[in-house]
XYZ file of N, CA, C and O in Angstrom:
720
model
N 6.152 -4.571 20.735
C 6.197 -3.122 20.688
C 7.498 -2.646 20.042
O 7.492 -1.707 19.294
N 8.585 -3.340 20.355
C 9.882 -2.989 19.797
C 9.847 -3.079 18.271
O 10.389 -2.237 17.577
N 9.189 -4.112 17.753
C 9.087 -4.315 16.315
C 8.318 -3.175 15.658
O 8.704 -2.697 14.590
N 7.226 -2.725 16.304
C 6.447 -1.625 15.733
C 7.274 -0.338 15.699
O 7.214 0.409 14.729
N 8.058 -0.098 16.752
C 8.918 1.086 16.784
C 9.940 1.034 15.653
O 10.238 2.053 15.030
N 10.491 -0.152 15.382
C 11.445 -0.303 14.284
C 10.753 -0.066 12.946
O 11.315 0.576 12.060
N 9.532 -0.604 12.797
C 8.772 -0.391 11.561
C 8.496 1.089 11.348
O 8.625 1.607 10.236
N 8.115 1.787 12.425
C 7.854 3.225 12.321
C 9.127 3.966 11.956
O 9.108 4.872 11.123
N 10.245 3.564 12.534
C 11.532 4.196 12.208
C 11.863 4.042 10.726
O 12.335 4.981 10.080
N 11.596 2.850 10.183
C 11.837 2.619 8.755
C 10.904 3.482 7.899
O 11.326 4.031 6.864
N 9.653 3.610 8.321
C 8.710 4.452 7.582
C 9.143 5.922 7.628
O 9.047 6.630 6.623
N 9.633 6.350 8.779
C 10.105 7.731 8.905
C 11.275 7.971 7.954
O 11.314 8.991 7.250
N 12.208 7.033 7.923
C 13.347 7.154 7.002
C 12.865 7.241 5.560
O 13.351 8.058 4.776
N 11.893 6.407 5.216
C 11.327 6.438 3.869
C 10.646 7.763 3.570
O 10.787 8.317 2.482
N 9.909 8.285 4.535
C 9.233 9.582 4.346
C 10.250 10.700 4.183
O 10.058 11.610 3.364
N 11.322 10.636 4.955
C 12.379 11.653 4.833
C 13.035 11.603 3.463
O 13.488 12.633 2.945
N 13.053 10.410 2.856
C 13.610 10.249 1.506
C 12.556 10.540 0.442
O 12.792 10.331 -0.749
N 11.386 11.011 0.888
C 10.273 11.352 -0.009
C 9.753 10.132 -0.771
O 9.281 10.246 -1.894
N 9.820 8.972 -0.137
C 9.341 7.726 -0.715
C 7.817 7.671 -0.561
O 7.293 7.609 0.554
N 7.107 7.706 -1.665
C 5.637 7.747 -1.652
C 5.033 6.501 -1.002
O 4.015 6.577 -0.330
N 5.656 5.363 -1.198
C 5.153 4.122 -0.603
C 5.231 4.203 0.925
O 4.296 3.813 1.622
N 6.348 4.722 1.441
C 6.508 4.873 2.893
C 5.492 5.884 3.432
O 4.911 5.678 4.504
N 5.260 6.956 2.680
C 4.269 7.946 3.103
C 2.873 7.321 3.171
O 2.122 7.557 4.119
N 2.543 6.531 2.172
C 1.240 5.875 2.154
C 1.103 4.915 3.332
O 0.058 4.861 3.993
N 2.159 4.160 3.617
C 2.114 3.212 4.730
C 1.987 3.940 6.071
O 1.232 3.504 6.939
N 2.699 5.041 6.227
C 2.597 5.824 7.455
C 1.177 6.384 7.599
O 0.582 6.325 8.679
N 0.640 6.878 6.510
C -0.727 7.403 6.494
C -1.713 6.317 6.915
O -2.564 6.535 7.774
N -1.586 5.139 6.321
C -2.498 4.037 6.651
C -2.347 3.600 8.112
O -3.327 3.288 8.779
N -1.121 3.579 8.599
C -0.854 3.161 9.970
C -1.495 4.113 10.989
O -2.058 3.682 11.992
N -1.435 5.399 10.723
C -1.906 6.392 11.690
C -3.262 6.996 11.344
O -3.757 7.835 12.082
N -3.869 6.562 10.243
C -5.127 7.153 9.802
C -6.222 7.089 10.876
O -6.833 8.097 11.217
N -6.511 5.921 11.403
C -7.581 5.764 12.391
C -7.340 6.606 13.632
O -8.246 7.282 14.130
N -6.118 6.577 14.117
C -5.750 7.366 15.295
C -5.934 8.854 15.018
O -6.574 9.569 15.789
N -5.387 9.315 13.901
C -5.462 10.738 13.567
C -6.900 11.167 13.284
O -7.319 12.264 13.669
N -7.668 10.308 12.644
C -9.058 10.642 12.346
C -9.865 10.789 13.630
O -10.724 11.660 13.726
N -9.567 9.956 14.628
C -10.289 10.077 15.900
C -9.994 11.425 16.562
O -10.882 12.013 17.189
N -8.810 11.941 16.390
C -8.463 13.269 16.917
C -9.174 14.335 16.090
O -9.782 15.258 16.632
N -9.125 14.222 14.779
C -9.755 15.218 13.896
C -11.260 15.299 14.127
O -11.844 16.384 14.085
N -11.890 14.164 14.395
C -13.343 14.151 14.615
C -13.746 14.937 15.860
O -14.868 15.411 15.959
N -12.836 15.099 16.795
C -13.137 15.901 17.986
C -13.368 17.364 17.617
O -14.133 18.055 18.279
N -12.681 17.810 16.591
C -12.728 19.218 16.214
C -13.714 19.487 15.084
O -14.085 20.629 14.845
N -14.106 18.459 14.378
C -14.934 18.611 13.189
C -16.400 18.383 13.504
O -16.749 17.720 14.469
N -17.241 18.913 12.642
C -18.679 18.719 12.786
C -19.177 17.588 11.888
O -20.295 17.136 12.016
N -18.336 17.169 10.950
C -18.721 16.090 10.050
C -17.456 15.333 9.629
O -16.343 15.815 9.823
N -17.676 14.172 9.007
C -16.524 13.409 8.514
C -15.803 14.160 7.403
O -14.583 14.078 7.286
N -16.552 14.905 6.606
C -15.922 15.685 5.532
C -15.004 16.755 6.119
O -13.884 16.962 5.624
N -15.454 17.412 7.182
C -14.613 18.412 7.844
C -13.383 17.756 8.467
O -12.273 18.280 8.388
N -13.589 16.587 9.059
C -12.460 15.856 9.651
C -11.464 15.450 8.568
O -10.251 15.501 8.780
N -11.971 15.071 7.409
C -11.088 14.708 6.289
C -10.270 15.913 5.845
O -9.077 15.769 5.507
N -10.876 17.104 5.859
C -10.119 18.323 5.535
C -9.007 18.557 6.549
O -7.867 18.863 6.180
N -9.364 18.411 7.819
C -8.356 18.575 8.874
C -7.233 17.569 8.676
O -6.047 17.907 8.751
N -7.604 16.324 8.376
C -6.614 15.263 8.169
C -5.699 15.554 6.995
O -4.493 15.355 7.081
N -6.282 16.019 5.897
C -5.433 16.263 4.724
C -4.419 17.367 5.015
O -3.246 17.236 4.666
N -4.859 18.416 5.689
C -3.927 19.486 6.043
C -2.873 18.979 7.035
O -1.688 19.314 6.917
N -3.323 18.163 7.988
C -2.402 17.642 8.995
C -1.341 16.744 8.360
O -0.151 16.874 8.670
N -1.753 15.849 7.464
C -0.766 14.947 6.880
C 0.197 15.667 5.934
O 1.361 15.270 5.819
N -0.259 16.728 5.308
C 0.684 17.538 4.516
C 1.758 18.099 5.453
O 2.957 18.023 5.163
N 1.322 18.634 6.597
C 2.284 19.165 7.575
C 3.183 18.067 8.128
O 4.373 18.274 8.343
N 2.591 16.907 8.383
C 3.375 15.791 8.919
C 4.498 15.431 7.955
O 5.654 15.296 8.352
N 4.176 15.301 6.677
C 5.195 14.910 5.710
C 6.212 16.029 5.472
O 7.398 15.759 5.318
N 5.749 17.268 5.474
C 6.672 18.388 5.261
C 7.600 18.621 6.448
O 8.713 19.102 6.277
N 7.120 18.296 7.640
C 7.936 18.571 8.823
C 8.492 17.298 9.470
O 8.925 17.344 10.620
N 8.482 16.215 8.743
C 8.974 14.942 9.277
C 10.403 15.085 9.818
O 10.759 14.449 10.815
N 11.185 15.954 9.221
C 12.571 16.135 9.660
C 12.659 16.718 11.078
O 13.700 16.628 11.721
N 11.554 17.286 11.583
C 11.574 17.864 12.928
C 11.180 16.858 14.006
O 11.319 17.150 15.190
N 10.694 15.688 13.596
C 10.299 14.686 14.586
C 11.531 14.174 15.308
O 12.533 13.818 14.701
N 11.437 14.148 16.637
C 12.542 13.676 17.476
C 11.994 12.605 18.419
O 11.253 12.912 19.352
N 12.344 11.368 18.157
C 11.829 10.241 18.946
C 12.227 10.339 20.410
O 11.523 9.810 21.275
N 13.317 11.032 20.717
C 13.734 11.147 22.111
C 12.812 12.081 22.903
O 12.813 12.059 24.128
N 12.003 12.884 22.200
C 11.098 13.817 22.873
C 9.675 13.265 23.011
O 8.847 13.862 23.681
N 9.388 12.169 22.350
C 8.056 11.584 22.443
C 7.804 10.621 21.303
O 8.583 10.516 20.359
N 6.676 9.951 21.383
C 6.332 8.963 20.364
C 5.788 9.632 19.111
O 5.375 10.794 19.134
N 5.761 8.876 18.050
C 5.175 9.355 16.803
C 3.692 9.639 17.012
O 3.159 10.594 16.467
N 3.035 8.832 17.840
C 1.615 9.061 18.136
C 1.407 10.443 18.760
O 0.507 11.173 18.372
N 2.235 10.786 19.734
C 2.105 12.084 20.407
C 2.379 13.227 19.429
O 1.689 14.256 19.447
N 3.372 13.052 18.574
C 3.741 14.087 17.604
C 2.607 14.300 16.605
O 2.212 15.428 16.319
N 2.059 13.209 16.105
C 0.950 13.296 15.147
C -0.289 13.872 15.822
O -0.981 14.713 15.246
N -0.547 13.465 17.057
C -1.714 14.002 17.788
C -1.616 15.515 17.900
O -2.596 16.226 17.684
N -0.439 16.023 18.224
C -0.255 17.471 18.368
C -0.510 18.188 17.049
O -1.190 19.218 17.002
N -0.011 17.636 15.952
C -0.200 18.269 14.649
C -1.669 18.254 14.250
O -2.222 19.267 13.811
N -2.334 17.118 14.425
C -3.757 17.021 14.059
C -4.592 17.946 14.945
O -5.479 18.649 14.460
N -4.298 17.978 16.243
C -5.033 18.858 17.160
C -4.836 20.319 16.772
O -5.801 21.104 16.759
N -3.613 20.700 16.433
C -3.359 22.083 16.011
C -4.099 22.415 14.723
O -4.619 23.521 14.557
N -4.170 21.466 13.819
C -4.950 21.680 12.587
C -6.432 21.808 12.910
O -7.132 22.606 12.298
N -6.891 21.021 13.870
C -8.279 21.120 14.306
C -8.579 22.487 14.894
O -9.619 23.094 14.604
N -7.661 22.992 15.691
C -7.827 24.326 16.272
C -7.837 25.382 15.169
O -8.682 26.289 15.171
N -6.919 25.260 14.222
C -6.889 26.208 13.094
C -8.194 26.153 12.310
O -8.720 27.185 11.894
N -8.713 24.956 12.117
C -9.970 24.787 11.397
C -11.102 25.505 12.131
O -11.886 26.237 11.532
N -11.176 25.305 13.439
C -12.228 25.944 14.233
C -12.084 27.463 14.187
O -13.080 28.184 14.077
N -10.865 27.953 14.246
C -10.653 29.408 14.184
C -11.202 29.980 12.884
O -11.757 31.073 12.871
N -11.037 29.249 11.792
C -11.523 29.762 10.510
C -13.040 29.656 10.403
O -13.648 30.360 9.612
N -13.656 28.788 11.203
C -15.094 28.566 11.134
C -15.895 29.443 12.087
O -17.102 29.517 11.981
N -15.227 30.053 13.034
C -15.993 30.770 14.056
C -15.356 32.100 14.409
O -14.188 32.338 14.169
N -16.178 32.910 15.001
C -15.724 34.182 15.542
C -15.910 34.097 17.055
O -16.931 33.646 17.542
N -14.895 34.527 17.768
C -14.968 34.515 19.218
C -15.411 35.883 19.699
O -14.806 36.891 19.364
N -16.483 35.900 20.472
C -16.959 37.138 21.057
C -16.222 37.378 22.364
O -16.187 36.492 23.212
N -15.648 38.562 22.533
C -14.921 38.815 23.778
C -15.888 38.988 24.939
O -16.543 39.999 25.070
N -15.999 37.972 25.741
C -16.866 37.977 26.906
C -15.983 37.741 28.116
O -15.183 36.809 28.124
N -16.101 38.580 29.098
C -15.275 38.438 30.294
C -16.096 37.871 31.443
O -17.147 38.388 31.782
N -15.629 36.815 32.020
C -16.236 36.223 33.207
C -15.120 35.706 34.083
O -14.197 35.060 33.600
N -15.180 35.963 35.313
C -14.171 35.411 36.218
C -14.587 34.021 36.684
O -13.826 33.099 36.664
N -15.828 33.863 37.111
C -16.322 32.572 37.566
C -17.555 32.206 36.766
O -18.487 32.985 36.668
N -17.551 31.039 36.198
C -18.711 30.550 35.468
C -19.303 29.396 36.252
O -18.583 28.499 36.688
N -20.594 29.431 36.426
C -21.279 28.368 37.164
C -21.339 27.118 36.288
O -21.645 27.206 35.104
N -21.060 25.981 36.877
C -21.148 24.722 36.153
C -22.509 24.103 36.428
O -22.815 23.773 37.571
N -23.348 23.974 35.388
C -24.652 23.371 35.619
C -24.511 21.903 35.996
O -23.622 21.219 35.513
N -25.377 21.438 36.863
C -25.311 20.035 37.255
C -26.108 19.201 36.257
O -27.123 19.639 35.739
N -25.599 18.010 35.992
C -26.252 17.096 35.059
C -26.466 15.781 35.791
O -25.542 15.243 36.414
N -27.664 15.268 35.722
C -28.012 14.012 36.383
C -27.225 12.868 35.731
O -27.315 12.636 34.531
N -26.447 12.150 36.535
C -25.605 11.065 36.020
C -26.415 9.934 35.404
O -25.930 9.231 34.520
N -27.643 9.718 35.850
C -28.450 8.639 35.289
C -28.801 8.919 33.829
O -28.938 7.999 33.021
N -28.926 10.196 33.486
C -29.206 10.574 32.093
C -28.002 10.242 31.227
O -28.125 9.643 30.157
N -26.827 10.594 31.700
C -25.590 10.342 30.945
C -25.361 8.843 30.782
O -24.953 8.386 29.717
N -25.663 8.067 31.814
C -25.437 6.623 31.774
C -26.251 5.949 30.679
O -25.835 4.931 30.139
N -27.392 6.525 30.314
C -28.251 5.914 29.294
C -27.825 6.258 27.870
O -28.346 5.701 26.920
N -26.907 7.165 27.741
C -26.479 7.583 26.402
C -25.244 6.822 25.958
O -24.399 6.444 26.769
N -25.117 6.662 24.676
C -23.923 6.068 24.087
C -22.899 7.184 23.855
O -23.265 8.349 23.712
N -21.625 6.817 23.785
C -20.571 7.797 23.539
C -20.829 8.548 22.234
O -20.597 9.755 22.146
N -21.319 7.847 21.242
C -21.596 8.471 19.941
C -22.675 9.553 20.062
O -22.575 10.601 19.441
N -23.680 9.295 20.892
C -24.742 10.281 21.115
C -24.170 11.544 21.750
O -24.519 12.667 21.377
N -23.304 11.347 22.725
C -22.695 12.486 23.415
C -21.823 13.275 22.442
O -21.877 14.505 22.413
N -21.037 12.579 21.626
C -20.191 13.272 20.646
C -21.047 14.057 19.645
O -20.688 15.162 19.252
N -22.187 13.504 19.249
C -23.088 14.215 18.342
C -23.592 15.500 18.982
O -23.698 16.531 18.318
N -23.905 15.455 20.269
C -24.351 16.661 20.976
C -23.239 17.695 21.030
O -23.480 18.889 20.834
N -22.032 17.232 21.280
C -20.885 18.141 21.365
C -20.636 18.803 20.013
O -20.358 20.004 19.936
N -20.778 18.047 18.929
C -20.552 18.587 17.585
C -21.560 19.671 17.221
O -21.285 20.511 16.386
N -22.721 19.656 17.875
C -23.756 20.644 17.575
C -23.580 21.944 18.352
O -24.335 22.891 18.134
N -22.587 21.995 19.230
C -22.318 23.239 19.946
C -21.866 24.314 18.959
O -21.263 23.993 17.931
N -22.109 25.587 19.267
C -21.568 26.652 18.403
C -20.051 26.490 18.277
O -19.391 26.025 19.216
N -19.469 26.855 17.134
C -18.048 26.571 16.879
C -17.076 26.999 17.974
O -16.234 26.218 18.391
N -17.175 28.222 18.440
C -16.231 28.695 19.458
C -16.418 27.925 20.765
O -15.449 27.533 21.420
N -17.665 27.692 21.134
C -17.985 26.956 22.353
C -17.499 25.513 22.224
O -16.929 24.939 23.160
N -17.690 24.937 21.051
C -17.221 23.580 20.755
C -15.708 23.498 20.931
O -15.187 22.571 21.563
N -15.000 24.471 20.396
C -13.536 24.469 20.472
C -13.058 24.490 21.914
O -12.193 23.695 22.310
N -13.612 25.383 22.707
C -13.198 25.488 24.106
C -13.540 24.201 24.859
O -12.720 23.675 25.613
N -14.732 23.669 24.631
C -15.143 22.436 25.315
C -14.183 21.295 24.998
O -13.721 20.579 25.891
N -13.869 21.118 23.729
C -12.952 20.043 23.314
C -11.577 20.230 23.956
O -10.999 19.290 24.508
N -11.051 21.434 23.880
C -9.714 21.679 24.422
C -9.670 21.491 25.940
O -8.698 20.956 26.474
N -10.715 21.915 26.625
C -10.721 21.833 28.080
C -11.049 20.421 28.569
O -10.312 19.831 29.355
N -12.147 19.878 28.093
C -12.637 18.595 28.621
C -11.904 17.403 28.017
O -11.492 16.492 28.726
N -11.725 17.403 26.701
C -11.168 16.212 26.047
C -9.649 16.247 25.927
O -9.008 15.203 25.965
N -9.100 17.436 25.746
C -7.648 17.531 25.583
C -6.929 17.888 26.885
O -5.720 17.793 26.970
N -7.685 18.365 27.887
C -7.095 18.642 29.192
C -6.323 19.935 29.316
O -5.508 20.084 30.228
N -6.573 20.887 28.423
C -5.877 22.175 28.504
C -6.494 23.051 29.588
O -7.674 22.932 29.899
N -5.693 23.959 30.130
C -6.201 24.934 31.092
C -6.820 26.097 30.329
O -6.581 26.265 29.125
N -7.577 26.925 31.035
C -8.169 28.098 30.383
C -7.070 29.040 29.883
O -7.221 29.664 28.828
N -5.984 29.096 30.601
C -4.863 29.948 30.179
C -4.292 29.445 28.850
O -4.039 30.228 27.931
N -4.091 28.135 28.740
C -3.568 27.545 27.504
C -4.552 27.745 26.346
O -4.143 28.053 25.218
N -5.839 27.560 26.636
C -6.859 27.743 25.599
C -6.866 29.184 25.123
O -6.962 29.450 23.919
N -6.759 30.114 26.057
C -6.749 31.534 25.708
C -5.609 31.844 24.734
O -5.805 32.559 23.746
N -4.461 31.276 24.987
C -3.306 31.501 24.105
C -3.544 30.855 22.740
O -3.341 31.485 21.702
N -3.989 29.589 22.745
C -4.196 28.870 21.485
C -5.236 29.527 20.594
O -5.092 29.561 19.382
N -6.322 30.031 21.204
C -7.430 30.577 20.421
C -7.422 32.104 20.347
O -8.321 32.697 19.760
N -6.411 32.701 20.980
C -6.279 34.154 20.971
C -7.513 34.836 21.571
O -8.105 35.735 20.978
N -7.911 34.340 22.739
C -9.033 34.906 23.482
C -8.588 35.090 24.924
O -7.502 34.647 25.308
N -9.412 35.739 25.740
C -9.067 35.893 27.153
C -9.455 34.631 27.925
O -10.261 33.830 27.455
N -8.875 34.481 29.099
C -9.236 33.348 29.948
C -10.706 33.419 30.321
O -11.391 32.398 30.394
N -11.211 34.617 30.569
C -12.618 34.792 30.908
C -13.530 34.335 29.788
O -14.573 33.715 30.032
N -13.142 34.623 28.548
C -13.929 34.171 27.399
C -13.916 32.655 27.312
O -14.940 32.025 27.035
N -12.774 32.061 27.587
C -12.675 30.600 27.590
C -13.604 30.012 28.647
O -14.343 29.057 28.382
N -13.601 30.588 29.831
C -14.470 30.108 30.915
C -15.937 30.259 30.530
O -16.750 29.372 30.811
N -16.282 31.368 29.893
C -17.665 31.586 29.488
C -18.103 30.522 28.481
O -19.182 29.961 28.596
N -17.242 30.262 27.483
C -17.588 29.255 26.474
C -17.748 27.870 27.095
O -18.641 27.113 26.698
N -16.914 27.528 28.071
C -17.060 26.241 28.743
C -18.385 26.194 29.504
O -19.108 25.195 29.430
N -18.706 27.254 30.197
C -19.976 27.322 30.923
C -21.151 27.223 29.957
O -22.128 26.510 30.213
N -21.055 27.910 28.843
C -22.114 27.880 27.827
C -22.267 26.465 27.257
O -23.379 25.985 27.045
N -21.147 25.793 27.010
C -21.200 24.418 26.502
C -21.915 23.520 27.497
O -22.781 22.725 27.116
N -21.567 23.641 28.751
C -22.206 22.817 29.780
C -23.701 23.100 29.855
O -24.511 22.185 30.002
N -24.065 24.378 29.757
C -25.475 24.760 29.817
C -26.243 24.171 28.633
O -27.311 23.575 28.797
N -25.684 24.303 27.442
C -26.339 23.774 26.232
C -26.454 22.251 26.312
O -27.496 21.678 25.994
N -25.377 21.601 26.737
C -25.397 20.143 26.839
C -26.409 19.680 27.887
O -27.104 18.686 27.686
N -26.506 20.405 28.991
C -27.488 20.056 30.016
C -28.904 20.159 29.445
O -29.724 19.260 29.649
N -29.173 21.246 28.721
C -30.495 21.415 28.122
C -30.787 20.300 27.121
O -31.889 19.746 27.088
N -29.805 19.963 26.320
C -29.968 18.893 25.332
C -30.218 17.555 26.019
O -31.074 16.778 25.598
N -29.469 17.297 27.090
C -29.651 16.043 27.831
C -31.039 15.973 28.464
O -31.672 14.915 28.475
N -31.506 17.097 28.980
C -32.837 17.106 29.590
C -33.914 16.838 28.542
O -34.891 16.141 28.810
N -33.734 17.377 27.342
C -34.691 17.117 26.273
C -34.688 15.641 25.866
O -35.719 15.100 25.489
N -33.537 15.006 25.972
C -33.415 13.569 25.623
C -34.213 12.694 26.583
O -34.647 11.609 26.221
N -34.373 13.155 27.828
C -35.034 12.321 28.836
C -36.534 12.582 28.922
O -37.229 11.867 29.615
N -37.003 13.608 28.273
C -38.436 13.929 28.349
C -39.257 13.098 27.407
O -38.870 12.515 26.496
C-alpha cells in the first residue's frame, strides 16, 4: 500500500507539472473506480463517459487543491465525479416542488430481490425518472441525508423525501412485474 501511495504522489507531482504522461497514467489508474461512480448517475455508458470527461478535466485543473492530509486520492476523485454526476442530473431533469413530511416506504419481498443480479437492479434504478434517480442514488447509494440532498439539488427536504418514496414505489412495481 505504501508503494501505491508513493506512485500516486509521483503522478500528482507530474500532473501538477502538466506532464501529459502522468495525467494519462493517473487517468488509467483511476478510470475503473471513477467510472463505477459515474455509472451511478448516468443512464448509459455514453452519459457516464461525459460525466467522466468533465470530472477528469476538473481533476487535472484543480490538482493543486488536493491535500493528502485531508483524505485519499480515491475520496477526492469520488467527490469530484459524484459532483459532476449531480450536475449532469440537474441539467437532465426538472425538479417539481412537492412537499411531503412523511413518505411511506413500500415493502419489497426479499425473496424477489435475492433472485436478481446487481446489474438487473442497477438497470431498474437507471430507468427511474431523472430527479427521482438522483435522489435515490444520493440517499441510498451515497448515504446523504434528505437535508444534504436538498442543498445539493436545490430542492426542499420534502421534495427529496417524495422522490425517494416515488423511487421505492416504482422499483417495487418493477420488481413485482419481474416475478409475474
